[in-house]
Structures are given as structure tokens and as C-alpha cells.
Tab-separated table of C-alpha atoms and ligand atoms in Angstrom:
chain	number	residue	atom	x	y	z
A	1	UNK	CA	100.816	73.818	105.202
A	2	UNK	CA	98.945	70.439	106.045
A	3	UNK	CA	99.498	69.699	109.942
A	4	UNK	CA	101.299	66.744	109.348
A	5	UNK	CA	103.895	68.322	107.196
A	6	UNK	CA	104.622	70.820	109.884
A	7	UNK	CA	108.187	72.293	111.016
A	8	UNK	CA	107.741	71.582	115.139
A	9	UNK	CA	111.054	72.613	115.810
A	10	UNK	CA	113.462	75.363	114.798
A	11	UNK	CA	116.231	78.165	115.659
A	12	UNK	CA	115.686	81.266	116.044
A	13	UNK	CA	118.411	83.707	116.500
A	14	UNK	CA	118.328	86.945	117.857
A	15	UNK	CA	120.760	89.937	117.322
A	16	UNK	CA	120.431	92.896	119.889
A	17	UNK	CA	122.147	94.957	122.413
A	18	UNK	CA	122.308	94.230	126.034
A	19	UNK	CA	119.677	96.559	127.185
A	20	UNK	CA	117.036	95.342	124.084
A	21	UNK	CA	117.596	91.776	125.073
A	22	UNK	CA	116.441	92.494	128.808
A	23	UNK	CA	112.790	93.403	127.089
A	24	UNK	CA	112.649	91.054	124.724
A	25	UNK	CA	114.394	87.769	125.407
A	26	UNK	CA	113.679	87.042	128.756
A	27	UNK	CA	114.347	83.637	130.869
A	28	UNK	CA	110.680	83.036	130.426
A	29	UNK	CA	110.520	83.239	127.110
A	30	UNK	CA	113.614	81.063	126.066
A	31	UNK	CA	112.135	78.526	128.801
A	32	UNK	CA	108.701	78.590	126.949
A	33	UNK	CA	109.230	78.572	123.356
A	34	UNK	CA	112.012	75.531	124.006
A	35	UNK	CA	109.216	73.486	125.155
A	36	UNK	CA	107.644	73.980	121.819
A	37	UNK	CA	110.545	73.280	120.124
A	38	UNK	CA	111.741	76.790	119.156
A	39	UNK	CA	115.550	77.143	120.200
A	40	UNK	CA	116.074	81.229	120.923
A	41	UNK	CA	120.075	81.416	120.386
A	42	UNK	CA	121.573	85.214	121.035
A	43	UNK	CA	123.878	85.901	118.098
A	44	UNK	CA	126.721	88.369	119.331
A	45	UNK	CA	127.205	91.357	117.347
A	46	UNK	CA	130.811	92.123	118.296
A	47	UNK	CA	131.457	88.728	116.386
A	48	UNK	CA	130.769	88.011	112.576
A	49	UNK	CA	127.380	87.561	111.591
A	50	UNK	CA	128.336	85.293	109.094
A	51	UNK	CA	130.243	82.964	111.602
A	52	UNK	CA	127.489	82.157	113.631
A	53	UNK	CA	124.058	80.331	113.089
A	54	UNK	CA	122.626	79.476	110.723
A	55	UNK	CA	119.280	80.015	111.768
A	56	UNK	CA	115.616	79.297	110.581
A	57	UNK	CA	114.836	82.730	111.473
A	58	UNK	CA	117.269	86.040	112.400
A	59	UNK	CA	115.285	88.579	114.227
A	60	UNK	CA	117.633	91.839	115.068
A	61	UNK	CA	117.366	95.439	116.334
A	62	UNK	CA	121.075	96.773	115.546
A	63	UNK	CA	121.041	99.956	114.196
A	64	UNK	CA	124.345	100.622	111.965
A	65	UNK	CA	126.075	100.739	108.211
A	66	UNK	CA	128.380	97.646	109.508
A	67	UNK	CA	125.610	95.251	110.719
A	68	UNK	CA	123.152	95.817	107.420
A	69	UNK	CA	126.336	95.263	105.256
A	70	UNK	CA	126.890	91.524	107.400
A	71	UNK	CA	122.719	91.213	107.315
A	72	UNK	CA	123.013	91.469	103.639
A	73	UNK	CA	126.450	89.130	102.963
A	74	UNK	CA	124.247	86.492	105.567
A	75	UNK	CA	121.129	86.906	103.399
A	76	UNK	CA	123.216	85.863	100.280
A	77	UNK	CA	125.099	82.689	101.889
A	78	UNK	CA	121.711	81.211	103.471
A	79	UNK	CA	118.992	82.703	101.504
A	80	UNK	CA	116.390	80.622	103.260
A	81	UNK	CA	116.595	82.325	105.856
A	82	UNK	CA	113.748	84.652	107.057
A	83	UNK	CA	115.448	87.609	108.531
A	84	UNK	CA	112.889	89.809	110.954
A	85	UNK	CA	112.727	92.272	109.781
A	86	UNK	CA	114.145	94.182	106.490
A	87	UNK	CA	116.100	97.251	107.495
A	88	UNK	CA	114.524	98.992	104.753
A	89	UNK	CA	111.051	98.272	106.546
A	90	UNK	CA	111.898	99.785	109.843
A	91	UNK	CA	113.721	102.718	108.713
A	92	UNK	CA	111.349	104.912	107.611
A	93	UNK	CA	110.391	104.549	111.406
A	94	UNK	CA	113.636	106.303	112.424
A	95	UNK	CA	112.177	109.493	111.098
A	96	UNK	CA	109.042	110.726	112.795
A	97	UNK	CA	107.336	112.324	109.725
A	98	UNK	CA	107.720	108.982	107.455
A	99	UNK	CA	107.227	106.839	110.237
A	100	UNK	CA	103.289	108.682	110.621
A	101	UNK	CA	103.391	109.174	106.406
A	102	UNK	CA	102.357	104.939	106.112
A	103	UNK	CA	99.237	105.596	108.534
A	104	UNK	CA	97.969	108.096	105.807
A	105	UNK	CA	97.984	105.309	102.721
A	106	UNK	CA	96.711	102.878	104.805
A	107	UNK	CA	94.793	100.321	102.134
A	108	UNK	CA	93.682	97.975	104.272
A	109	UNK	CA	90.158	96.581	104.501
A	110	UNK	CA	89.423	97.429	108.381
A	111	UNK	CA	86.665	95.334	110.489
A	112	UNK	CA	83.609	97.746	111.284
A	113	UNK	CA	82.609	96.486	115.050
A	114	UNK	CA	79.497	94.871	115.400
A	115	UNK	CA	77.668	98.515	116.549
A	116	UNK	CA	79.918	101.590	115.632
A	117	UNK	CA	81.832	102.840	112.955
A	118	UNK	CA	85.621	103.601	113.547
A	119	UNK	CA	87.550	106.400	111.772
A	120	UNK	CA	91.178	107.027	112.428
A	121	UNK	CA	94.435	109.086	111.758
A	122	UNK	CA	97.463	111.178	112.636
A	123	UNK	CA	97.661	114.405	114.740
A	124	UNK	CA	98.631	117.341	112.944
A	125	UNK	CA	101.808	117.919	112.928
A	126	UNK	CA	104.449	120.537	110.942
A	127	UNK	CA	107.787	121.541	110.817
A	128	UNK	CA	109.358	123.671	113.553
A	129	UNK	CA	109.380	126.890	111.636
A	130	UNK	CA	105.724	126.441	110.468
A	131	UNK	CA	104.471	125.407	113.909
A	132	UNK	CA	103.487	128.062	115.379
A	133	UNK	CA	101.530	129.556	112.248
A	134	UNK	CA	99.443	126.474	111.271
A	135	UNK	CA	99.086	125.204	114.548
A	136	UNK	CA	96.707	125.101	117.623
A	137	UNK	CA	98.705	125.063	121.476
A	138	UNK	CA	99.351	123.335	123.035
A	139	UNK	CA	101.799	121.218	120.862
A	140	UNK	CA	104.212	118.709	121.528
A	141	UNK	CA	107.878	119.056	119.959
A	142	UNK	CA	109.608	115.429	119.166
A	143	UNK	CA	112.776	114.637	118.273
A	144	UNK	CA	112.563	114.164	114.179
A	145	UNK	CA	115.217	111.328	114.753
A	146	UNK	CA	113.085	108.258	116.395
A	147	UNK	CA	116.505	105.914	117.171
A	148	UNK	CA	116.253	104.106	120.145
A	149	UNK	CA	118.885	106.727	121.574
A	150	UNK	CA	117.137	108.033	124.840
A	151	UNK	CA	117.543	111.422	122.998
A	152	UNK	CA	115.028	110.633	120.451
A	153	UNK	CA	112.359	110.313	123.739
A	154	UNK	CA	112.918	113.611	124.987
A	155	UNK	CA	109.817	115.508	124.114
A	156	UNK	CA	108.407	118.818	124.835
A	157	UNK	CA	105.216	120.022	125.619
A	158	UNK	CA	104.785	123.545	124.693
A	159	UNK	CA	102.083	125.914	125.821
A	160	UNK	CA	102.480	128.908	123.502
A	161	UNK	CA	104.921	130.329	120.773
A	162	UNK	CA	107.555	131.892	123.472
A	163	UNK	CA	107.936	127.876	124.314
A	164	UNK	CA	109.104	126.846	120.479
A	165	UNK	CA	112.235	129.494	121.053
A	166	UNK	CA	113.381	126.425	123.784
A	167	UNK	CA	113.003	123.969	121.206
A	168	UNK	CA	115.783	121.981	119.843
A	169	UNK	CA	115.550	121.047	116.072
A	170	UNK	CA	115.245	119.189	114.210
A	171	UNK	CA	112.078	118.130	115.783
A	172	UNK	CA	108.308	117.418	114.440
A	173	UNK	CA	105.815	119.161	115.850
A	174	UNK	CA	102.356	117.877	116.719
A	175	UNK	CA	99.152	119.409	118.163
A	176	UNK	CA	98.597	118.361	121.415
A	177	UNK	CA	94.829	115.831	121.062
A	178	UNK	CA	93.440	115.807	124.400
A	179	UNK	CA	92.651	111.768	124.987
A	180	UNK	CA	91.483	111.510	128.119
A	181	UNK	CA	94.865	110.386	129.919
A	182	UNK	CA	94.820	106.990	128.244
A	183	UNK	CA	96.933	105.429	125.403
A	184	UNK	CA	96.257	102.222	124.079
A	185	UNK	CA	100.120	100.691	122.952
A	186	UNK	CA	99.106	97.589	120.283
A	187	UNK	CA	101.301	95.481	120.227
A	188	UNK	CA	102.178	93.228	116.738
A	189	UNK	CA	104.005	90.275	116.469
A	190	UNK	CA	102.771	88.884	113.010
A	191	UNK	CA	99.569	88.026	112.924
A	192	UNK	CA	99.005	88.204	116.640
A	193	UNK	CA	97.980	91.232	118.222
A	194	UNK	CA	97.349	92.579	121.365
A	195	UNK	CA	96.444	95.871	122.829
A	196	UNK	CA	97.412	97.190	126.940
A	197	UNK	CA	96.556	100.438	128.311
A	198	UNK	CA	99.284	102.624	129.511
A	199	UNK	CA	98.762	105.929	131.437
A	200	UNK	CA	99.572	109.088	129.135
A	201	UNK	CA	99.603	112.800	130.266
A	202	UNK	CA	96.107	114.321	131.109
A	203	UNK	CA	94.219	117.190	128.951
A	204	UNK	CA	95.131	119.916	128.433
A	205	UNK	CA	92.166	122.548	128.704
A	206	UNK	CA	93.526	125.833	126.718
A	207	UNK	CA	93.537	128.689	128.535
A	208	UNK	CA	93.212	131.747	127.593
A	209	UNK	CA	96.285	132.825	130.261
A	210	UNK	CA	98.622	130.124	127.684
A	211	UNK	CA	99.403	133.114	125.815
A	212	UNK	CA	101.082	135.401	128.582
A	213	UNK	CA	102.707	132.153	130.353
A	214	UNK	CA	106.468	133.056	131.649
A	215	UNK	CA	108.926	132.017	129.392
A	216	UNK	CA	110.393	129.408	131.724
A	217	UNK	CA	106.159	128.345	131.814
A	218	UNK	CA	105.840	127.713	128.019
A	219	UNK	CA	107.805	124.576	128.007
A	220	UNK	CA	107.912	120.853	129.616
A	221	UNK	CA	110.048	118.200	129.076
A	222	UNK	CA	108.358	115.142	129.120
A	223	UNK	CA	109.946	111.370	129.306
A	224	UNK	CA	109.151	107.665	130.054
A	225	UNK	CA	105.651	108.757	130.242
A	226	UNK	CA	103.692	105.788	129.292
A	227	UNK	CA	105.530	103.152	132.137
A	228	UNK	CA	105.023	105.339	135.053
A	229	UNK	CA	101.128	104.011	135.997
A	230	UNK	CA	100.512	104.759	139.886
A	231	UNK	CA	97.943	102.545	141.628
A	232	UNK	CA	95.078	105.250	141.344
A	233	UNK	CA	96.361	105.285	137.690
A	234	UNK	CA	95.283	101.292	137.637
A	235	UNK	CA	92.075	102.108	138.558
A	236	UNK	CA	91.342	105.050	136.568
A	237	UNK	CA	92.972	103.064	133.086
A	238	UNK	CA	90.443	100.422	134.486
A	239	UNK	CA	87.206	102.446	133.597
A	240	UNK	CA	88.874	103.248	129.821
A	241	UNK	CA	87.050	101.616	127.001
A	242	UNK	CA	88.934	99.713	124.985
A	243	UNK	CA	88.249	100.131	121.215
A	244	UNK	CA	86.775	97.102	119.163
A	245	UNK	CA	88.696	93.939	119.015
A	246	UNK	CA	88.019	94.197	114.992
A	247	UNK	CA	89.059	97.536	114.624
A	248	UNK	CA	92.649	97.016	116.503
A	249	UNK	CA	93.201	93.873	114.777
A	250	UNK	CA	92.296	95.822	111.491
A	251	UNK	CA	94.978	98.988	112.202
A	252	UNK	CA	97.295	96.239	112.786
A	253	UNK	CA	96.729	94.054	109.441
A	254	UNK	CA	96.597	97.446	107.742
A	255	UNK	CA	100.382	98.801	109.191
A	256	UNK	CA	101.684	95.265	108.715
A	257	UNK	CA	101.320	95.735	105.190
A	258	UNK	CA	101.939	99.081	104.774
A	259	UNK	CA	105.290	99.428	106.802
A	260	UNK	CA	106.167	95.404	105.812
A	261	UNK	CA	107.164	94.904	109.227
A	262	UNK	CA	106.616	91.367	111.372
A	263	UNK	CA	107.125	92.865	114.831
A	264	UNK	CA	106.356	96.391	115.987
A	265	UNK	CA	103.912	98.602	118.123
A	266	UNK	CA	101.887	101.164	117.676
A	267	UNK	CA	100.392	103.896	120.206
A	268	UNK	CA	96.923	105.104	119.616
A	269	UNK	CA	94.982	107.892	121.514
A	270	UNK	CA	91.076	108.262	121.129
A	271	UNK	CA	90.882	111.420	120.206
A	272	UNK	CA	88.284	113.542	122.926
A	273	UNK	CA	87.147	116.154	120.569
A	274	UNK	CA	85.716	113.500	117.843
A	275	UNK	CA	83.353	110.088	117.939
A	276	UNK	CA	85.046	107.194	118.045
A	277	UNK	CA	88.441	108.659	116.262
A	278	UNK	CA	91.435	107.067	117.162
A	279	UNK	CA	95.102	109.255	115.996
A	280	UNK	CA	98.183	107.121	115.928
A	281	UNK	CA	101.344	109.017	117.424
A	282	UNK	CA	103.475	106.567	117.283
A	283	UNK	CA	105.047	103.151	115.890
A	284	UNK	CA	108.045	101.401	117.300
A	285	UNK	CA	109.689	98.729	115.523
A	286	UNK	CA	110.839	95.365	117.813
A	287	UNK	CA	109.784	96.844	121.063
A	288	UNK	CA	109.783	95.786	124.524
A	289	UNK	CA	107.096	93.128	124.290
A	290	UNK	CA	108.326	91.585	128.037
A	291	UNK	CA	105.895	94.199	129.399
A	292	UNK	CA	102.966	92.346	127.137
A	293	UNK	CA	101.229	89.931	129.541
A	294	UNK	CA	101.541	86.696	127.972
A	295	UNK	CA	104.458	87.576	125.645
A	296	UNK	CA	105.334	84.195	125.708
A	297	UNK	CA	102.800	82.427	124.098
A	298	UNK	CA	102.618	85.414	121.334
A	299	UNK	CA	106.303	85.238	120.347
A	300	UNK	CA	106.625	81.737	120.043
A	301	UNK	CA	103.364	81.565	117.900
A	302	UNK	CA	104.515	83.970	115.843
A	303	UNK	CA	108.007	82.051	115.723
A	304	UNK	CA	106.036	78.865	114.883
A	305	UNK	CA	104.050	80.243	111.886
A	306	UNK	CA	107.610	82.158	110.647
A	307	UNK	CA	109.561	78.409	110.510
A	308	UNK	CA	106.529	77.155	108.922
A	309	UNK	CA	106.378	80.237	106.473
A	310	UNK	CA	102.284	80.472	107.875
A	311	UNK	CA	103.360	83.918	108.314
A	312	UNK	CA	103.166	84.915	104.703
A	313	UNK	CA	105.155	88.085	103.445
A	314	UNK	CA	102.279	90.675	104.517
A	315	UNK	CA	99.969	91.464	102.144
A	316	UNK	CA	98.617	87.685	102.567
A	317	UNK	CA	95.060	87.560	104.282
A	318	UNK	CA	95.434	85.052	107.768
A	319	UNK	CA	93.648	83.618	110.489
A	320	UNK	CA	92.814	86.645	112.933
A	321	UNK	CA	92.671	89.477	110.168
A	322	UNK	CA	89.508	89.618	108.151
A	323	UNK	CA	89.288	91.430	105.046
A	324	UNK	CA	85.673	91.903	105.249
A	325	UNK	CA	85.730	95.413	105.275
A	326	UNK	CA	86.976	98.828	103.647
A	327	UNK	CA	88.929	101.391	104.878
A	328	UNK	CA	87.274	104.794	102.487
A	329	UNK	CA	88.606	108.077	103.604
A	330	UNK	CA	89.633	106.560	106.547
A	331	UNK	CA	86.344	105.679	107.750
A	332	UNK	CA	85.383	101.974	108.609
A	333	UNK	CA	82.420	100.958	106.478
A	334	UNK	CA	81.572	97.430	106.400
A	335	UNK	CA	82.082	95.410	102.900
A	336	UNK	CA	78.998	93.452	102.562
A	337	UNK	CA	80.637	90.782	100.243
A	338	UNK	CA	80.099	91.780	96.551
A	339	UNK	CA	81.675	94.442	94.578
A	340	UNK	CA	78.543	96.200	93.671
A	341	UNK	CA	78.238	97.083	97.999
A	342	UNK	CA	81.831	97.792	98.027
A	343	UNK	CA	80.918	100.304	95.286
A	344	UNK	CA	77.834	101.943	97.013
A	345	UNK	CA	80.495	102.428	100.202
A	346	UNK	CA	83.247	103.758	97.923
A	347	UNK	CA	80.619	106.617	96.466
A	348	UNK	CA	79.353	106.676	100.053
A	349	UNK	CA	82.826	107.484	101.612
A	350	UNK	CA	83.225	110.384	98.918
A	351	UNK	CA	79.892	111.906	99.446
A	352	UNK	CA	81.261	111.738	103.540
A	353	UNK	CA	84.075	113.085	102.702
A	354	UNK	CA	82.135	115.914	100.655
A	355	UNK	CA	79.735	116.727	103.433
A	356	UNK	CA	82.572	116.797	106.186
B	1	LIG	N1	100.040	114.307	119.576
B	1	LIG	C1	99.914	113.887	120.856
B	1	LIG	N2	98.828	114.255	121.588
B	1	LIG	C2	98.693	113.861	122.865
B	1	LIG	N3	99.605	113.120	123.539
B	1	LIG	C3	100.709	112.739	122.852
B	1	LIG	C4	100.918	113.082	121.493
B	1	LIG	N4	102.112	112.539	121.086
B	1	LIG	C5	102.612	111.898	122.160
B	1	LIG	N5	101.790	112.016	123.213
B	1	LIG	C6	102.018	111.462	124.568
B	1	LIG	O1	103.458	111.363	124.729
B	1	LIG	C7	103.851	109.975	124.857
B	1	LIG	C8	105.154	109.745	124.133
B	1	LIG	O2	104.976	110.087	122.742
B	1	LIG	P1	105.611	109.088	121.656
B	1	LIG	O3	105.039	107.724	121.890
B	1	LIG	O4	105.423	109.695	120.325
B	1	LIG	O5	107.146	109.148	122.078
B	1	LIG	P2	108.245	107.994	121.987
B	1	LIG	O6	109.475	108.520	122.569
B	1	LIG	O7	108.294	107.474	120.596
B	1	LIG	O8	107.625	106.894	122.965
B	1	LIG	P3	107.914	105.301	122.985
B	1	LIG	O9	108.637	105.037	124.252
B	1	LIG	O10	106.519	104.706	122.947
B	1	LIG	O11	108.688	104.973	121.741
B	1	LIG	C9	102.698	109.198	124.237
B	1	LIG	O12	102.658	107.883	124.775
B	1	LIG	C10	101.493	110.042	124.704
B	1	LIG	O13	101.242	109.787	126.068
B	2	LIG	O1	106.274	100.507	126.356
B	2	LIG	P1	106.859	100.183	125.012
B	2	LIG	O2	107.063	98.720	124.752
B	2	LIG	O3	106.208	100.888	123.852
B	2	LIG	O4	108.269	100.867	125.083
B	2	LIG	C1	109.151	100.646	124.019
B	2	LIG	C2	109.179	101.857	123.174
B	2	LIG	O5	107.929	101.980	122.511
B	2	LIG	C3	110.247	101.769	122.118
B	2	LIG	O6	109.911	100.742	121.214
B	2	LIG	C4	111.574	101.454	122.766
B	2	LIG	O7	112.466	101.114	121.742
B	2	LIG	P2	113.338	102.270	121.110
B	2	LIG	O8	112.360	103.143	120.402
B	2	LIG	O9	114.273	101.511	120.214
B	2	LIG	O10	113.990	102.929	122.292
B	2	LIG	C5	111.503	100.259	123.631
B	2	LIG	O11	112.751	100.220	124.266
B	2	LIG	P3	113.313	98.825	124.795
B	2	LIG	O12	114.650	99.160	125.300
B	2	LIG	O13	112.340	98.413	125.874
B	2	LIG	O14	113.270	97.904	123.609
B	2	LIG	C6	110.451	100.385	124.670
B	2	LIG	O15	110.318	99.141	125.349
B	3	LIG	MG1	105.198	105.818	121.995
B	4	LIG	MG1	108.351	105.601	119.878
């Protein structure tokens, strides 16, 4: 859109409860994106929906049959307006086994870094009844149901098969992938994208003893894991190496488009056992971005590009993403340009994929 034909101003409403506004919407925020003429106006869900704005934009983290049936009757009476996001985007997130299922048809093109090749994925992960029979300990039982509710947090580690008895179903069950005590939380708001390190729980070395562990020993319930840094923490998340700019931004173009969402996270461990291999575990839709530094500035970017529809439906290549690579077999190879190259690394990634 030429500058001069530019939307500077706009409303943006925003639909959540009480506790989700606290990491979201803070004073700070609403202070900064005012001065750049974005108006952040909370829309009260115990009222009608269809009383209330309208709105350039509608972003909104309410999770029931009531609310979708209003989102849907709003849709219909202002159809211009862009509604953050589509329920039946961040659903499939609610369920930890399709929420992981989009990170395995990723088709992005993904940015090779200027000196090493990336290659990424999901930890293995099966039902409760087949865990213990295709899986290596230990393994870490999740709640299948990924809410919001602080239920769907509780997770547990488990150390041997005696543990799984303790489980609750449903649940999914991943391996445990030692990572060296560091996650790396990315952060998306459009096409902006930033990446923190949070502390996450150490390796696990297996021991042979895992086996004859007392019952009560087999399991841990683990919570709130990733917002408890210490000090020493600081230091030692300090010394972690952060993976390529270009790779991060690529993961993120990629799970825009393939969950269609505008504003999630995603949690990604570097896997200690491979080069370079980075497992997602995770992706939240709307999370708390308050605890990005600089949230500010990212929101109201992305608020500014949404009013001025510079935020294309995803799929559309923008500033910040480059499409000047390939994802093959979930390796990063670089596309050098011309089809004929892009060729040579498709045959390439199968003869990888062969040999590996
Ligand atoms: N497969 C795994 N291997 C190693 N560590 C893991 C694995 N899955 C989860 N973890 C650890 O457990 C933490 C919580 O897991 P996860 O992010 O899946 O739960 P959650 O309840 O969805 O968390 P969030 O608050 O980010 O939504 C992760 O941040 C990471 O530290
Ligand atoms: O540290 P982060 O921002 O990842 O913590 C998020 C978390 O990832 C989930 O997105 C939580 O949302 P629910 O899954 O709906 O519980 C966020 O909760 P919130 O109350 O802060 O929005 C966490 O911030
Ligand atoms: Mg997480
Ligand atoms: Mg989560």
C-alpha cells in the first residue's frame, strides 16, 4: 500500500478473560500503540459481541460454543473486519497430537544460516497404551487437552513403565530429548518474530537403576517450568547459543502458514543427541507476550500492518521472511534461485533421506 495512502490510525478490540488481559494488554501497551494511533478497546464478553465495536481489528482468546456463534453473527454484520484469529486456526492447538501434526507438513522455504545447515522436528511421541512399547524413558506424559485450563499444564515426567500406571489419560506421551536445560519460546505476532530463552528442566542421563525405581520414584509432576529462571539460571541461559536469526524467522513463516494463525508461540529445544536439530514441543496460540521485552513496539507493528491489510492472509511472502530457501525432508538446504538448483536439492534431500 503506497505510504501516502496509509491507515495511521485504527481500533483494535480485544476480547479476553481477566487473567489473559493481565499478559497481554498491559498499561504499557495501550499507552504505546495510542501514540501511534492504534486505539486498544477491551470488548466485554459477558455483554453482546454484536453490541459493541465495531472495530478495524477483533483479536480474542475466549474459548466456548457461545462466543464462536457471536464471532461468527459479528463476522457477517461487519465483514471488513479482520478478526485475529479464526477459531478454526487455533483449535487444532487444543489437542496436543494435531497441534505437533502441522510441524510435520511444514512447506515452507526455510533460510539456511550463513554457515550451518538446520534440520528440525517433533519428539516422538504415542498414545498412552503404546508408550511404553515404542518408547525410550524417560518420557513425559501431557495432558492431550492443551486449553488454557491450568489442568492442561500439569505434566509428568516418568522414569520407567511402573510410572505410566500414575498417569492420567487421556494424555500424549513424548520421549523425554535431553536439551541441555534451555528452551528457546519464539514468539509470533505476524510477521514479527522474536525468540527469549527460558530455563527448562535439565537432562536426564538414563540410568540403568530407572528400571527398579520405587513406584512413588517413577513419576514427577512438573508445572510452570519455563518462568521459574533463578539468577545462576540467568547466567547459565547466558552462555546458550541461540539458533540462526534465518532459521527462527523461517520456523515461524513456515507455522504461520501452516496453522493460519497471526499470533502464537512456539517452544523449541535443540535437541543434544543430534547437530544442529531443533524439536518443537509446543505451540500456544495468543500467549502471554507481556513477558517479550519490547512487546510494545511488536504488537502495535503488527496492529499497524493488520489495519493496513500489509499483513496479508499467510501464505503471502513479507518483509522479514525470505523464501530463498527449501525445507526437503526437513532439512534446510539453501535455494540458489532457479528451479534447476531447487531440483538438484530436491534429489539431494531424497538421496539424504536414503542414506540416513
Ligand atoms: N519432549 C520434551 N523433551 C524435553 N523437555 C520437554 C519436552 N516437552 C516439554 N518439555 C519441557 O516441559 C516444558 C513444558 O512443556 P510444554 O511447553 O509442552 O507444556 P505447556 O503446558 O504447553 O507449556 P506452556 O506454558 O508453554 O503452554 C517445556 O517448556 C520443556 O521445558
Ligand atoms: O511463557 P509463555 O508466554 O509461553 O506462557 C504462556 C503459555 O505458553 C501459554 O500460551 C499460556 O496460555 P494458555 O495455554 O492459554 O494457558 C499463557 O498463559 P497466559 O495466561 O499468560 O496467557 C502463558 O503466558
Ligand atoms: Mg510450552
Ligand atoms: Mg503450551
Amino acid at each position: 500500500m503506497p505510504e501516502k495512502n496509509r491507515k495511521l490510525t485504527g481500533t483494535v478490540g480485544y476480547a479476553m478473560p481477566p487473567n489473559k488481559v493481565k499478559t497481554v494488554i498491559q498499561p504499557s501497551l495501550v499507552a504505546y500503540a495510542k501514540e501511534r494511533g492504534i486505539h486498544l478497546i477491551e470488548v466485554h464478553i459477558d455483554q453482546p459481541l454484536i453490541e459493541q465495536g465495531p472495530f478495524d481489528c477483533l483479536m480474542h482468546k475466549v474459548y466456548d460454543d457461545d462466543w464462536k456463534a457471536q464471532l461468527r453473527d459479528y463476522e457477517s454484520k461487519y465483514p471488513a473486519v479482520v478478526i485475529i484469529d479464526s477459531p478454526s486456526s487455533f483449535e487444532r492447538l487444543h489437542n496436543r497430537v494435531s497441534m505437533l501434526e502441522v510441524v510435520s507438513h511444514l512447506p515452507v522455504f526455510v533460510q539456511q544460516s550463513d554457515t550451518e545447515d538446520y534440520s528440525f522436528g517433533i519428539p516422538k511421541q504415542e498414545s498412552l497404551s503404546t508408550a511404553n512399547e515404542k518408547l525410550s524413558f524417560p518420557v513425559i506424559a501431557k495432558p492431550l487437552l492443551a486449553n488454557g485450563s491450568h489442568k492442561s499444564h500439569e505434566l509428568s515426567l516418568v522414569f520407567n513403565s511402573h510410572g505410566l500406571k500414575y498417569v492420567e489419560p487421556p494424555v500424549v506421551v513424548q520421549e523425554f530429548v535431553n536439551h541441555g536445560g534451555v528452551l528457546f519460546k519464539v514468539y509470533v505476532a505476524g510477521d514479527y518474530v522474536k525468540c527469549v530463552k527460558r530455563r527448562s528442566l535439565p537432562d536426564f542421563q538414563v540410568c540403568s537403576g530407572a528400571a527398579e525405581l520405587e513406584e512413588h520414584e517413577s513419576i514427577r509432576l512438573i508445572s510452570e517450568i519455563s518462568s521459574s529462571a533463578t539468577e545462576d539460571d540467568e547466567t547459565f541461559m547466558k552462555e546458550a547459543e541461540m539458533p540462526a536469526m534465518s532459521f527462527i524467522y523461517s520456523m515461524a513463516k513456515g507455522l504461520r502458514e501452516a496453522t493460519k494463525l497471526h499470533l502464537f508461540n512456539f517452544d523449541m529445544i535443540k535437541d543434544a543427541k543430534e547437530y544442529n536439530k531443533y524439536v518443537i514441543i509446543d505451540i500456544n496460540y495468543l500467549p502471554g507476550f507481556a513477558k517479550v521485552p519490547g512487546f510494545e513496539v511488536m504488537l502495535t507493528d503488527f496492529f499497524l500492518d493488520v489495519i493496513n491489510h500489509k499483513c496479508e492472509d499467510v501464505g503471502g511472502d513479507r518483509v522479514g521472511f525470505s523464501s530463498e530457501t527449501a525445507i526437503l525432508d526437513n532439512r534446510v538446504v539453501k535455494k540458489e534461485g532457479n528451479c534447476l538448483t531447487i531440483l538438484y536439492n530436491h534429489v539431494a534431500g531424497l538421496v539424504f533421506r536414503l542414506l540416513n
